Amino acid sequence: MTPPPGYRLDGHSMVPTLHGTAGPAVREFTYSEFFLACSTWRLVRLAAYTDSVGVTRRLAFHAWCTNQTEAYDLDADRYQLNDISSSLPTVDLRRLTALTEVLGECQ
């Protein structure tokens, strides 16, 4: 399969990252989105996110079309069962939401 013009694949497998056995991060972030009526969401996974109080962690952040957000510390909760968005400072929630919006607008 050939990627569309202008897109480059790096060829690195995500399996070691998903199993927590990867060395240094091969990607700083991954982004995905899903659009279907009222089930629309955007997701960014960050290899090293440092929040406004100086805590660095691997983070998954979901922004829903309903203005709800979810955040997961992937080091402590790799199965994403404990939403930590209510414990993140408001400035970080705004920053992460803006990041998903910008990534979603890329052409």
Short mmCIF file of N, CA, C and O in Angstrom, two decimals:
data_model
loop_
_atom_site.label_atom_id
_atom_site.label_comp_id
_atom_site.label_asym_id
_atom_site.label_seq_id
_atom_site.Cartn_x
_atom_site.Cartn_y
_atom_site.Cartn_z
N MET A 1 0.85 -1.18 0.00
CA MET A 1 0.00 0.00 0.00
C MET A 1 0.89 1.23 0.00
O MET A 1 1.82 1.35 0.79
N THR A 2 0.61 2.16 -0.87
CA THR A 2 1.39 3.39 -0.97
C THR A 2 0.61 4.53 -0.31
O THR A 2 -0.58 4.70 -0.58
N PRO A 3 1.28 5.31 0.58
CA PRO A 3 0.58 6.42 1.21
C PRO A 3 0.24 7.50 0.19
O PRO A 3 0.89 7.60 -0.85
N PRO A 4 -0.76 8.33 0.48
CA PRO A 4 -1.11 9.42 -0.43
C PRO A 4 0.07 10.38 -0.59
O PRO A 4 0.93 10.46 0.29
N PRO A 5 0.11 11.13 -1.69
CA PRO A 5 1.20 12.10 -1.89
C PRO A 5 1.28 13.07 -0.70
O PRO A 5 0.26 13.52 -0.18
N GLY A 6 2.49 13.36 -0.26
CA GLY A 6 2.68 14.29 0.84
C GLY A 6 2.71 13.64 2.21
O GLY A 6 3.03 14.27 3.20
N TYR A 7 2.38 12.35 2.31
CA TYR A 7 2.39 11.65 3.59
C TYR A 7 3.58 10.70 3.62
O TYR A 7 3.88 10.04 2.64
N ARG A 8 4.25 10.63 4.77
CA ARG A 8 5.40 9.76 4.91
C ARG A 8 5.16 8.82 6.08
O ARG A 8 4.79 9.25 7.16
N LEU A 9 5.37 7.55 5.86
CA LEU A 9 5.26 6.58 6.94
C LEU A 9 6.65 6.32 7.48
O LEU A 9 7.62 6.22 6.73
N ASP A 10 6.78 6.22 8.80
CA ASP A 10 8.12 6.02 9.37
C ASP A 10 8.49 4.55 9.47
O ASP A 10 9.64 4.21 9.71
N GLY A 11 7.56 3.63 9.32
CA GLY A 11 7.86 2.22 9.29
C GLY A 11 8.08 1.57 10.65
O GLY A 11 8.37 0.39 10.72
N HIS A 12 7.97 2.32 11.73
CA HIS A 12 8.17 1.75 13.06
C HIS A 12 6.90 1.06 13.53
O HIS A 12 5.80 1.58 13.39
N SER A 13 7.05 -0.11 14.11
CA SER A 13 5.92 -0.84 14.67
C SER A 13 5.49 -0.18 15.97
O SER A 13 6.31 0.26 16.78
N MET A 14 4.18 -0.15 16.24
CA MET A 14 3.65 0.39 17.49
C MET A 14 3.57 -0.69 18.57
O MET A 14 3.30 -0.40 19.72
N VAL A 15 3.82 -1.96 18.23
CA VAL A 15 3.66 -3.06 19.18
C VAL A 15 4.51 -2.87 20.44
O VAL A 15 3.98 -2.98 21.55
N PRO A 16 5.82 -2.57 20.35
CA PRO A 16 6.59 -2.39 21.59
C PRO A 16 6.04 -1.26 22.46
O PRO A 16 6.02 -1.36 23.69
N THR A 17 5.58 -0.20 21.84
CA THR A 17 5.01 0.91 22.60
C THR A 17 3.75 0.48 23.33
O THR A 17 3.56 0.79 24.51
N LEU A 18 2.90 -0.27 22.66
CA LEU A 18 1.65 -0.72 23.28
C LEU A 18 1.91 -1.69 24.42
O LEU A 18 1.15 -1.75 25.38
N HIS A 19 3.00 -2.45 24.34
CA HIS A 19 3.34 -3.40 25.39
C HIS A 19 4.20 -2.79 26.48
O HIS A 19 4.55 -3.45 27.45
N GLY A 20 4.55 -1.50 26.33
CA GLY A 20 5.36 -0.83 27.33
C GLY A 20 6.81 -1.25 27.34
O GLY A 20 7.52 -1.04 28.32
N THR A 21 7.29 -1.85 26.23
CA THR A 21 8.67 -2.32 26.18
C THR A 21 9.52 -1.50 25.22
O THR A 21 10.66 -1.86 24.95
N ALA A 22 8.98 -0.41 24.71
CA ALA A 22 9.72 0.40 23.75
C ALA A 22 10.84 1.15 24.45
O ALA A 22 10.74 1.49 25.63
N GLY A 23 11.90 1.40 23.71
CA GLY A 23 12.99 2.23 24.22
C GLY A 23 12.54 3.68 24.13
O GLY A 23 11.39 3.99 24.45
N PRO A 24 13.41 4.54 23.68
CA PRO A 24 13.00 5.94 23.50
C PRO A 24 11.82 6.04 22.54
O PRO A 24 11.67 5.21 21.64
N ALA A 25 10.99 7.01 22.75
CA ALA A 25 9.77 7.17 21.94
C ALA A 25 10.12 7.28 20.46
O ALA A 25 11.00 8.04 20.08
N VAL A 26 9.45 6.51 19.64
CA VAL A 26 9.65 6.58 18.20
C VAL A 26 8.77 7.67 17.60
O VAL A 26 9.05 8.16 16.53
N ARG A 27 7.75 8.05 18.31
CA ARG A 27 6.86 9.14 17.90
C ARG A 27 6.59 9.99 19.14
O ARG A 27 6.38 9.47 20.21
N GLU A 28 6.57 11.29 18.94
CA GLU A 28 6.25 12.17 20.07
C GLU A 28 4.75 12.13 20.38
O GLU A 28 4.34 12.32 21.51
N PHE A 29 3.94 11.88 19.33
CA PHE A 29 2.50 11.80 19.55
C PHE A 29 1.87 10.97 18.44
O PHE A 29 2.45 10.77 17.38
N THR A 30 0.67 10.47 18.72
CA THR A 30 -0.18 9.89 17.68
C THR A 30 -1.53 10.58 17.78
O THR A 30 -1.94 11.04 18.86
N TYR A 31 -2.21 10.67 16.67
CA TYR A 31 -3.49 11.37 16.62
C TYR A 31 -4.49 10.51 15.86
O TYR A 31 -4.15 9.90 14.86
N SER A 32 -5.72 10.49 16.34
CA SER A 32 -6.78 9.82 15.60
C SER A 32 -8.08 10.57 15.84
O SER A 32 -8.22 11.31 16.81
N GLU A 33 -9.02 10.37 14.94
CA GLU A 33 -10.31 11.02 15.07
C GLU A 33 -11.39 10.13 14.48
O GLU A 33 -11.12 9.27 13.66
N PHE A 34 -12.62 10.36 14.94
CA PHE A 34 -13.76 9.58 14.49
C PHE A 34 -14.94 10.53 14.35
O PHE A 34 -15.24 11.29 15.29
N PHE A 35 -15.59 10.53 13.21
CA PHE A 35 -16.74 11.41 12.98
C PHE A 35 -17.96 10.59 12.62
O PHE A 35 -17.98 9.89 11.64
N LEU A 36 -18.99 10.68 13.47
CA LEU A 36 -20.27 10.03 13.20
C LEU A 36 -21.32 10.68 14.08
O LEU A 36 -21.37 10.42 15.29
N ALA A 37 -22.11 11.56 13.50
CA ALA A 37 -23.20 12.23 14.22
C ALA A 37 -22.72 12.75 15.57
O ALA A 37 -21.80 13.54 15.63
N CYS A 38 -23.33 12.31 16.66
CA CYS A 38 -22.98 12.81 17.99
C CYS A 38 -21.96 11.93 18.70
O CYS A 38 -21.78 12.04 19.92
N SER A 39 -21.29 11.06 17.98
CA SER A 39 -20.26 10.23 18.59
C SER A 39 -18.86 10.65 18.16
O SER A 39 -17.92 9.88 18.22
N THR A 40 -18.71 11.89 17.73
CA THR A 40 -17.45 12.38 17.22
C THR A 40 -16.45 12.59 18.35
O THR A 40 -16.78 13.13 19.39
N TRP A 41 -15.20 12.13 18.12
CA TRP A 41 -14.15 12.36 19.10
C TRP A 41 -12.82 12.54 18.40
O TRP A 41 -12.64 12.16 17.25
N ARG A 42 -11.89 13.15 19.12
CA ARG A 42 -10.51 13.29 18.69
C ARG A 42 -9.63 12.80 19.82
O ARG A 42 -9.94 13.01 20.99
N LEU A 43 -8.53 12.15 19.47
CA LEU A 43 -7.64 11.56 20.47
C LEU A 43 -6.19 11.88 20.11
O LEU A 43 -5.79 11.74 18.96
N VAL A 44 -5.44 12.31 21.10
CA VAL A 44 -4.00 12.47 20.93
C VAL A 44 -3.32 11.73 22.07
O VAL A 44 -3.75 11.79 23.22
N ARG A 45 -2.31 10.94 21.72
CA ARG A 45 -1.48 10.25 22.71
C ARG A 45 -0.11 10.88 22.65
O ARG A 45 0.49 10.96 21.58
N LEU A 46 0.37 11.34 23.80
CA LEU A 46 1.64 12.05 23.88
C LEU A 46 2.66 11.21 24.62
O LEU A 46 2.39 10.71 25.71
N ALA A 47 3.84 11.05 24.03
CA ALA A 47 4.90 10.23 24.63
C ALA A 47 5.45 10.87 25.90
O ALA A 47 5.85 10.18 26.82
N ALA A 48 5.46 12.20 25.96
CA ALA A 48 5.97 12.90 27.15
C ALA A 48 5.28 14.26 27.24
O ALA A 48 5.71 15.22 26.61
N TYR A 49 4.21 14.34 28.01
CA TYR A 49 3.49 15.60 28.20
C TYR A 49 3.84 16.16 29.58
O TYR A 49 3.66 15.49 30.59
N THR A 50 4.35 17.39 29.61
CA THR A 50 4.64 18.05 30.88
C THR A 50 3.54 19.07 31.13
O THR A 50 3.35 20.00 30.34
N ASP A 51 2.78 18.86 32.21
CA ASP A 51 1.66 19.76 32.49
C ASP A 51 2.15 21.06 33.13
O ASP A 51 3.34 21.26 33.35
N SER A 52 1.23 21.96 33.42
CA SER A 52 1.57 23.29 33.92
C SER A 52 2.17 23.30 35.31
O SER A 52 2.74 24.30 35.73
N VAL A 53 2.07 22.19 36.04
CA VAL A 53 2.71 22.12 37.36
C VAL A 53 4.01 21.31 37.32
O VAL A 53 4.61 21.04 38.35
N GLY A 54 4.45 20.92 36.12
CA GLY A 54 5.74 20.27 35.97
C GLY A 54 5.75 18.75 35.99
O GLY A 54 6.81 18.15 35.99
N VAL A 55 4.59 18.12 36.00
CA VAL A 55 4.52 16.65 35.99
C VAL A 55 4.60 16.17 34.54
O VAL A 55 3.83 16.62 33.69
N THR A 56 5.53 15.25 34.26
CA THR A 56 5.67 14.68 32.92
C THR A 56 5.18 13.24 32.94
O THR A 56 5.52 12.48 33.83
N ARG A 57 4.35 12.89 31.96
CA ARG A 57 3.80 11.54 31.86
C ARG A 57 3.43 11.23 30.42
O ARG A 57 3.30 12.14 29.61
N ARG A 58 3.26 9.95 30.14
CA ARG A 58 2.67 9.55 28.85
C ARG A 58 1.17 9.74 29.03
O ARG A 58 0.58 9.25 29.99
N LEU A 59 0.55 10.45 28.12
CA LEU A 59 -0.84 10.85 28.30
C LEU A 59 -1.67 10.55 27.07
O LEU A 59 -1.22 10.72 25.94
N ALA A 60 -2.90 10.09 27.29
CA ALA A 60 -3.90 9.97 26.23
C ALA A 60 -4.99 10.98 26.55
O ALA A 60 -5.49 11.02 27.68
N PHE A 61 -5.34 11.81 25.57
CA PHE A 61 -6.36 12.83 25.79
C PHE A 61 -7.43 12.72 24.72
O PHE A 61 -7.13 12.74 23.52
N HIS A 62 -8.68 12.59 25.15
CA HIS A 62 -9.84 12.48 24.26
C HIS A 62 -10.68 13.74 24.38
O HIS A 62 -11.00 14.16 25.48
N ALA A 63 -11.08 14.30 23.25
CA ALA A 63 -12.01 15.43 23.22
C ALA A 63 -13.23 14.99 22.41
O ALA A 63 -13.10 14.55 21.28
N TRP A 64 -14.39 15.08 23.03
CA TRP A 64 -15.64 14.65 22.40
C TRP A 64 -16.40 15.84 21.83
O TRP A 64 -16.25 16.96 22.29
N CYS A 65 -17.29 15.60 20.87
CA CYS A 65 -18.09 16.66 20.27
C CYS A 65 -19.07 17.27 21.28
O CYS A 65 -19.59 18.34 21.07
N THR A 66 -19.26 16.61 22.39
CA THR A 66 -20.16 17.09 23.44
C THR A 66 -19.43 18.01 24.42
O THR A 66 -19.99 18.36 25.47
N ASN A 67 -18.18 18.38 24.11
CA ASN A 67 -17.31 19.20 24.96
C ASN A 67 -16.85 18.47 26.21
O ASN A 67 -16.33 19.09 27.12
N GLN A 68 -17.03 17.18 26.26
CA GLN A 68 -16.49 16.39 27.35
C GLN A 68 -15.06 15.99 27.00
O GLN A 68 -14.72 15.86 25.81
N THR A 69 -14.24 15.81 28.02
CA THR A 69 -12.86 15.38 27.80
C THR A 69 -12.54 14.21 28.71
O THR A 69 -13.17 14.03 29.76
N GLU A 70 -11.56 13.43 28.31
CA GLU A 70 -11.04 12.34 29.11
C GLU A 70 -9.52 12.38 28.98
O GLU A 70 -9.00 12.67 27.90
N ALA A 71 -8.83 12.10 30.07
CA ALA A 71 -7.36 12.04 30.04
C ALA A 71 -6.92 10.83 30.85
O ALA A 71 -7.51 10.53 31.90
N TYR A 72 -5.90 10.17 30.35
CA TYR A 72 -5.41 8.96 31.01
C TYR A 72 -3.89 9.01 31.10
O TYR A 72 -3.21 9.32 30.12
N ASP A 73 -3.35 8.72 32.28
CA ASP A 73 -1.92 8.60 32.49
C ASP A 73 -1.54 7.19 32.04
O ASP A 73 -1.83 6.21 32.73
N LEU A 74 -0.89 7.08 30.90
CA LEU A 74 -0.61 5.76 30.32
C LEU A 74 0.47 5.00 31.06
O LEU A 74 0.60 3.79 30.91
N ASP A 75 1.27 5.69 31.89
CA ASP A 75 2.26 4.99 32.70
C ASP A 75 1.58 4.27 33.86
O ASP A 75 1.91 3.14 34.19
N ALA A 76 0.62 4.93 34.48
CA ALA A 76 -0.06 4.36 35.65
C ALA A 76 -1.31 3.56 35.28
O ALA A 76 -1.77 2.74 36.07
N ASP A 77 -1.87 3.81 34.10
CA ASP A 77 -3.16 3.24 33.73
C ASP A 77 -3.16 2.91 32.24
O ASP A 77 -3.84 3.54 31.45
N ARG A 78 -2.40 1.89 31.85
CA ARG A 78 -2.25 1.60 30.43
C ARG A 78 -3.53 1.13 29.76
O ARG A 78 -3.65 1.19 28.54
N TYR A 79 -4.50 0.66 30.53
CA TYR A 79 -5.77 0.22 29.94
C TYR A 79 -6.81 1.33 29.93
O TYR A 79 -7.96 1.10 29.55
N GLN A 80 -6.45 2.52 30.35
CA GLN A 80 -7.31 3.70 30.32
C GLN A 80 -8.64 3.47 31.03
O GLN A 80 -9.71 3.66 30.47
N LEU A 81 -8.55 3.11 32.28
CA LEU A 81 -9.74 2.87 33.09
C LEU A 81 -10.05 4.02 34.03
O LEU A 81 -11.19 4.17 34.48
N ASN A 82 -9.04 4.84 34.38
CA ASN A 82 -9.22 5.91 35.36
C ASN A 82 -8.98 7.27 34.72
O ASN A 82 -7.85 7.70 34.53
N ASP A 83 -10.06 7.95 34.43
CA ASP A 83 -10.02 9.27 33.81
C ASP A 83 -9.44 10.28 34.82
O ASP A 83 -9.97 10.44 35.91
N ILE A 84 -8.35 10.96 34.44
CA ILE A 84 -7.74 11.94 35.33
C ILE A 84 -8.00 13.38 34.89
O ILE A 84 -7.42 14.31 35.43
N SER A 85 -8.91 13.57 33.93
CA SER A 85 -9.14 14.93 33.42
C SER A 85 -9.61 15.89 34.50
O SER A 85 -9.26 17.07 34.47
N SER A 86 -10.35 15.41 35.48
CA SER A 86 -10.83 16.31 36.55
C SER A 86 -9.69 16.76 37.46
O SER A 86 -9.82 17.77 38.15
N SER A 87 -8.56 16.07 37.44
CA SER A 87 -7.44 16.47 38.29
C SER A 87 -6.41 17.31 37.53
O SER A 87 -5.47 17.83 38.13
N LEU A 88 -6.58 17.46 36.21
CA LEU A 88 -5.67 18.30 35.44
C LEU A 88 -6.07 19.77 35.59
O LEU A 88 -7.26 20.09 35.61
N PRO A 89 -5.08 20.66 35.68
CA PRO A 89 -5.41 22.09 35.73
C PRO A 89 -6.17 22.52 34.48
O PRO A 89 -5.96 21.99 33.38
N THR A 90 -7.07 23.49 34.63
CA THR A 90 -7.89 23.98 33.52
C THR A 90 -7.03 24.42 32.34
O THR A 90 -7.37 24.17 31.18
N VAL A 91 -5.90 25.06 32.62
CA VAL A 91 -5.02 25.52 31.54
C VAL A 91 -4.54 24.34 30.70
O VAL A 91 -4.42 24.45 29.47
N ASP A 92 -4.29 23.20 31.31
CA ASP A 92 -3.86 22.03 30.56
C ASP A 92 -4.99 21.44 29.73
O ASP A 92 -4.78 21.01 28.60
N LEU A 93 -6.20 21.42 30.29
CA LEU A 93 -7.34 20.92 29.51
C LEU A 93 -7.56 21.79 28.28
O LEU A 93 -7.81 21.28 27.18
N ARG A 94 -7.44 23.10 28.44
CA ARG A 94 -7.60 24.00 27.28
C ARG A 94 -6.48 23.79 26.27
O ARG A 94 -6.72 23.79 25.06
N ARG A 95 -5.27 23.62 26.76
CA ARG A 95 -4.12 23.41 25.89
C ARG A 95 -4.27 22.11 25.10
O ARG A 95 -4.02 22.07 23.88
N LEU A 96 -4.67 21.04 25.76
CA LEU A 96 -4.83 19.75 25.09
C LEU A 96 -6.00 19.76 24.11
O LEU A 96 -5.92 19.19 23.02
N THR A 97 -7.09 20.42 24.49
CA THR A 97 -8.24 20.54 23.58
C THR A 97 -7.83 21.32 22.33
O THR A 97 -8.17 20.93 21.21
N ALA A 98 -7.09 22.41 22.52
CA ALA A 98 -6.62 23.19 21.38
C ALA A 98 -5.71 22.36 20.48
O ALA A 98 -5.78 22.47 19.24
N LEU A 99 -4.88 21.52 21.08
CA LEU A 99 -4.00 20.66 20.30
C LEU A 99 -4.81 19.70 19.43
O LEU A 99 -4.51 19.53 18.24
N THR A 100 -5.86 19.09 19.98
CA THR A 100 -6.67 18.18 19.16
C THR A 100 -7.38 18.94 18.04
O THR A 100 -7.53 18.42 16.94
N GLU A 101 -7.78 20.18 18.31
CA GLU A 101 -8.44 20.97 17.27
C GLU A 101 -7.48 21.32 16.14
O GLU A 101 -7.82 21.22 14.96
N VAL A 102 -6.27 21.73 16.50
CA VAL A 102 -5.26 22.08 15.48
C VAL A 102 -4.90 20.86 14.64
O VAL A 102 -4.83 20.93 13.42
N LEU A 103 -4.66 19.72 15.30
CA LEU A 103 -4.32 18.51 14.56
C LEU A 103 -5.47 18.08 13.65
O LEU A 103 -5.24 17.55 12.57
N GLY A 104 -6.71 18.30 14.08
CA GLY A 104 -7.86 17.94 13.29
C GLY A 104 -8.06 18.81 12.07
O GLY A 104 -8.75 18.45 11.12
N GLU A 105 -7.46 20.01 12.08
CA GLU A 105 -7.61 20.93 10.95
C GLU A 105 -6.50 20.81 9.92
O GLU A 105 -6.55 21.45 8.89
N CYS A 106 -5.47 20.02 10.21
CA CYS A 106 -4.35 19.88 9.27
C CYS A 106 -4.85 19.32 7.94
O CYS A 106 -5.67 18.43 7.90
N GLN A 107 -4.33 19.86 6.88
CA GLN A 107 -4.71 19.41 5.54
C GLN A 107 -3.67 18.48 4.98
O GLN A 107 -2.53 18.65 5.08
#
